[in-house]
Amino acid sequence: MRLHVMPWALEDLDLGPNLLELGPGYGASTDLLLPRCESLTCVESDQRLARALRTHAGSPNVTVLCGDAADLQIPDSAFNAAVCFMMLHHVTPAARQDQLFAEAFRVLRPGGVFAGADSPSSPLLTVAHLFEKVSMVDPHPLPGRLEAAGFEAVQVDITRYAFRFRARKPLDRPDDQTQAALAESSALSAATPLPV
């Protein structure tokens, strides 16, 4: 993963200064992410792994939280980017993966990037996870699932051994109330002559 999957998954991506990593596990990707940002927050659901990662990271720029990536206890619009590597298939059932996508969208700033990689289903992977609960991610409908969460500019690339995805949270648009107020203000200024 360190040599091939991560460099491929993050190729040509600017992650910005404030980065969120979902499901870092043993921290195989965390060391590689830290030089790419100013502040890295990791959310790991396994308490034992979260404790080990806190010890392993040993940097004031890394915060490790023990929590559920599908129910983040993090404020809205807190991060420039969110990433996850080889962990989506551990989020079960598949509907919780969609909750994770929605949470990633929520905690990203407008224009923020959500990116990652996972393994397509294969006999070898099935054997490797024989005694675990997994929900393998089919990369083909993944763009539609990410768009349903609100993302745009979704890209999914597939190889025999892995797939990567990238998506972006749209830039802020004025909400309907703001647009209505702007329209009313324009109409008022057009209808009311200004004093000279």
CSV table of N, CA and C in Angstrom, one decimal, residues 48-119:
chain,number,residue,atom,x,y,z
A,48,ARG,N,-8.1,-0.1,20.7
A,48,ARG,CA,-6.7,-0.5,20.8
A,48,ARG,C,-5.8,0.1,19.7
A,49,LEU,N,-6.3,0.1,18.5
A,49,LEU,CA,-5.6,0.7,17.4
A,49,LEU,C,-5.4,2.2,17.6
A,50,ALA,N,-6.5,2.8,18.1
A,50,ALA,CA,-6.4,4.3,18.3
A,50,ALA,C,-5.3,4.6,19.3
A,51,ARG,N,-5.3,3.8,20.4
A,51,ARG,CA,-4.2,4.1,21.4
A,51,ARG,C,-2.8,3.8,20.9
A,52,ALA,N,-2.7,2.8,20.1
A,52,ALA,CA,-1.4,2.5,19.5
A,52,ALA,C,-0.9,3.6,18.5
A,53,LEU,N,-1.9,4.1,17.8
A,53,LEU,CA,-1.6,5.1,16.8
A,53,LEU,C,-1.2,6.4,17.5
A,54,ARG,N,-1.8,6.7,18.6
A,54,ARG,CA,-1.4,7.9,19.4
A,54,ARG,C,0.0,7.8,19.8
A,55,THR,N,0.4,6.6,20.3
A,55,THR,CA,1.8,6.4,20.7
A,55,THR,C,2.8,6.5,19.5
A,56,HIS,N,2.4,5.8,18.4
A,56,HIS,CA,3.2,5.7,17.2
A,56,HIS,C,3.4,7.1,16.5
A,57,ALA,N,2.3,7.8,16.4
A,57,ALA,CA,2.4,9.1,15.7
A,57,ALA,C,3.4,10.1,16.3
A,58,GLY,N,3.3,10.3,17.6
A,58,GLY,CA,4.3,11.1,18.4
A,58,GLY,C,4.5,12.4,17.8
A,59,SER,N,3.5,13.1,17.2
A,59,SER,CA,3.7,14.4,16.6
A,59,SER,C,2.6,15.3,17.1
A,60,PRO,N,3.0,16.5,17.5
A,60,PRO,CA,1.9,17.5,17.9
A,60,PRO,C,1.0,17.9,16.8
A,61,ASN,N,1.3,17.5,15.6
A,61,ASN,CA,0.4,17.9,14.4
A,61,ASN,C,-0.6,16.8,14.2
A,62,VAL,N,-0.5,15.7,14.9
A,62,VAL,CA,-1.5,14.6,14.7
A,62,VAL,C,-2.4,14.4,15.9
A,63,THR,N,-3.7,14.4,15.7
A,63,THR,CA,-4.7,14.2,16.7
A,63,THR,C,-5.4,12.9,16.3
A,64,VAL,N,-5.5,11.9,17.3
A,64,VAL,CA,-6.1,10.6,17.0
A,64,VAL,C,-7.4,10.6,17.9
A,65,LEU,N,-8.5,10.4,17.2
A,65,LEU,CA,-9.8,10.3,17.9
A,65,LEU,C,-10.3,8.9,17.8
A,66,CYS,N,-10.9,8.3,18.8
A,66,CYS,CA,-11.6,7.0,18.7
A,66,CYS,C,-13.0,7.3,18.4
A,67,GLY,N,-13.5,6.9,17.3
A,67,GLY,CA,-14.9,7.1,16.9
A,67,GLY,C,-15.3,6.4,15.7
A,68,ASP,N,-16.5,6.7,15.3
A,68,ASP,CA,-17.2,6.0,14.1
A,68,ASP,C,-17.1,7.0,12.9
A,69,ALA,N,-16.5,6.5,11.8
A,69,ALA,CA,-16.3,7.4,10.7
A,69,ALA,C,-17.7,7.7,10.0
A,70,ALA,N,-18.7,6.9,10.3
A,70,ALA,CA,-20.0,7.1,9.7
A,70,ALA,C,-20.9,8.0,10.7
A,71,ASP,N,-20.3,8.4,11.8
A,71,ASP,CA,-21.0,9.3,12.7
A,71,ASP,C,-20.0,10.2,13.4
A,72,LEU,N,-19.4,11.0,12.7
A,72,LEU,CA,-18.2,11.8,13.2
A,72,LEU,C,-18.7,12.9,14.2
A,73,GLN,N,-18.0,13.0,15.3
A,73,GLN,CA,-18.3,14.0,16.3
A,73,GLN,C,-17.4,15.2,16.0
A,74,ILE,N,-17.5,15.7,14.9
A,74,ILE,CA,-16.6,16.8,14.4
A,74,ILE,C,-17.5,17.9,13.8
A,75,PRO,N,-17.2,19.2,14.0
A,75,PRO,CA,-18.0,20.3,13.5
A,75,PRO,C,-18.0,20.3,11.9
A,76,ASP,N,-19.0,20.9,11.4
A,76,ASP,CA,-19.1,21.0,9.9
A,76,ASP,C,-18.0,21.8,9.4
A,77,SER,N,-17.6,21.5,8.1
A,77,SER,CA,-16.6,22.3,7.4
A,77,SER,C,-15.3,22.5,8.1
A,78,ALA,N,-14.8,21.5,8.7
A,78,ALA,CA,-13.6,21.6,9.5
A,78,ALA,C,-12.3,21.3,8.8
A,79,PHE,N,-12.4,20.6,7.6
A,79,PHE,CA,-11.2,20.1,6.9
A,79,PHE,C,-11.1,20.5,5.5
A,80,ASN,N,-9.9,20.6,5.0
A,80,ASN,CA,-9.6,20.8,3.6
A,80,ASN,C,-9.8,19.6,2.7
A,81,ALA,N,-9.5,18.4,3.4
A,81,ALA,CA,-9.5,17.1,2.7
A,81,ALA,C,-9.8,16.0,3.6
A,82,ALA,N,-10.4,15.0,3.1
A,82,ALA,CA,-10.6,13.7,3.9
A,82,ALA,C,-10.2,12.6,3.0
A,83,VAL,N,-9.5,11.6,3.7
A,83,VAL,CA,-9.0,10.4,2.9
A,83,VAL,C,-9.3,9.1,3.7
A,84,CYS,N,-9.4,8.0,3.0
A,84,CYS,CA,-9.4,6.7,3.6
A,84,CYS,C,-8.8,5.7,2.6
A,85,PHE,N,-8.1,4.8,3.2
A,85,PHE,CA,-7.4,3.8,2.4
A,85,PHE,C,-7.7,2.4,2.9
A,86,MET,N,-8.2,1.5,2.0
A,86,MET,CA,-8.4,0.1,2.3
A,86,MET,C,-9.2,-0.1,3.6
A,87,MET,N,-10.2,0.7,3.8
A,87,MET,CA,-11.0,0.6,5.0
A,87,MET,C,-12.5,0.5,4.7
A,88,LEU,N,-12.9,1.0,3.6
A,88,LEU,CA,-14.4,1.1,3.3
A,88,LEU,C,-15.0,-0.3,3.4
A,89,HIS,N,-14.4,-1.4,3.0
A,89,HIS,CA,-15.0,-2.7,3.0
A,89,HIS,C,-15.2,-3.2,4.5
A,90,HIS,N,-14.6,-2.5,5.4
A,90,HIS,CA,-14.8,-2.9,6.8
A,90,HIS,C,-16.0,-2.2,7.4
A,91,VAL,N,-16.6,-1.2,6.7
A,91,VAL,CA,-17.7,-0.5,7.1
A,91,VAL,C,-19.0,-1.3,6.7
A,92,THR,N,-19.7,-1.9,7.6
A,92,THR,CA,-20.8,-2.7,7.3
A,92,THR,C,-22.1,-2.3,8.1
A,93,PRO,N,-23.2,-2.5,7.5
A,93,PRO,CA,-23.5,-2.9,6.1
A,93,PRO,C,-23.2,-1.7,5.1
A,94,ALA,N,-23.4,-2.0,3.9
A,94,ALA,CA,-23.1,-1.0,2.8
A,94,ALA,C,-23.8,0.4,3.1
A,95,ALA,N,-25.0,0.3,3.7
A,95,ALA,CA,-25.7,1.6,3.9
A,95,ALA,C,-24.8,2.5,4.8
A,96,ARG,N,-24.0,1.9,5.7
A,96,ARG,CA,-23.2,2.8,6.6
A,96,ARG,C,-22.0,3.4,5.8
A,97,GLN,N,-21.6,2.8,4.7
A,97,GLN,CA,-20.7,3.4,3.8
A,97,GLN,C,-21.2,4.7,3.3
A,98,ASP,N,-22.5,4.7,2.9
A,98,ASP,CA,-23.2,5.9,2.4
A,98,ASP,C,-23.2,7.0,3.5
A,99,GLN,N,-23.4,6.5,4.7
A,99,GLN,CA,-23.4,7.5,5.9
A,99,GLN,C,-22.0,8.1,6.0
A,100,LEU,N,-21.0,7.2,5.8
A,100,LEU,CA,-19.6,7.7,5.9
A,100,LEU,C,-19.4,8.8,4.8
A,101,PHE,N,-19.9,8.5,3.6
A,101,PHE,CA,-19.7,9.5,2.5
A,101,PHE,C,-20.4,10.9,2.9
A,102,ALA,N,-21.6,10.7,3.5
A,102,ALA,CA,-22.3,12.0,3.9
A,102,ALA,C,-21.6,12.7,5.0
A,103,GLU,N,-21.0,12.0,5.9
A,103,GLU,CA,-20.2,12.6,7.0
A,103,GLU,C,-19.0,13.3,6.4
A,104,ALA,N,-18.3,12.6,5.5
A,104,ALA,CA,-17.1,13.2,4.9
A,104,ALA,C,-17.5,14.5,4.2
A,105,PHE,N,-18.6,14.5,3.5
A,105,PHE,CA,-19.1,15.7,2.8
A,105,PHE,C,-19.3,16.8,3.8
A,106,ARG,N,-20.0,16.5,4.9
A,106,ARG,CA,-20.4,17.5,6.0
A,106,ARG,C,-19.2,18.1,6.6
A,107,VAL,N,-18.1,17.4,6.9
A,107,VAL,CA,-17.0,18.0,7.6
A,107,VAL,C,-16.0,18.6,6.7
A,108,LEU,N,-16.2,18.5,5.4
A,108,LEU,CA,-15.2,19.2,4.4
A,108,LEU,C,-15.7,20.6,4.2
A,109,ARG,N,-14.7,21.5,4.0
A,109,ARG,CA,-14.9,22.9,3.7
A,109,ARG,C,-15.4,22.9,2.2
A,110,PRO,N,-16.1,23.9,1.8
A,110,PRO,CA,-16.4,24.0,0.4
A,110,PRO,C,-15.2,24.0,-0.5
A,111,GLY,N,-15.2,23.2,-1.6
A,111,GLY,CA,-14.1,23.0,-2.4
A,111,GLY,C,-13.2,21.9,-1.9
A,112,GLY,N,-13.5,21.3,-0.8
A,112,GLY,CA,-12.6,20.2,-0.2
A,112,GLY,C,-12.7,18.9,-0.9
A,113,VAL,N,-11.6,18.2,-0.8
A,113,VAL,CA,-11.4,16.9,-1.5
A,113,VAL,C,-11.7,15.7,-0.6
A,114,PHE,N,-12.4,14.7,-1.2
A,114,PHE,CA,-12.5,13.4,-0.5
A,114,PHE,C,-11.9,12.4,-1.5
A,115,ALA,N,-10.9,11.6,-1.0
A,115,ALA,CA,-10.1,10.7,-1.8
A,115,ALA,C,-9.8,9.5,-1.1
A,116,GLY,N,-9.5,8.4,-1.8
A,116,GLY,CA,-9.1,7.2,-1.2
A,116,GLY,C,-8.9,6.1,-2.1
A,117,ALA,N,-8.8,4.9,-1.6
A,117,ALA,CA,-8.6,3.7,-2.4
A,117,ALA,C,-9.1,2.5,-1.6
A,118,ASP,N,-9.5,1.5,-2.3
A,118,ASP,CA,-9.9,0.2,-1.7
A,118,ASP,C,-9.7,-0.9,-2.7
A,119,SER,N,-10.0,-2.1,-2.3
A,119,SER,CA,-9.9,-3.3,-3.1
A,119,SER,C,-11.2,-3.7,-3.7
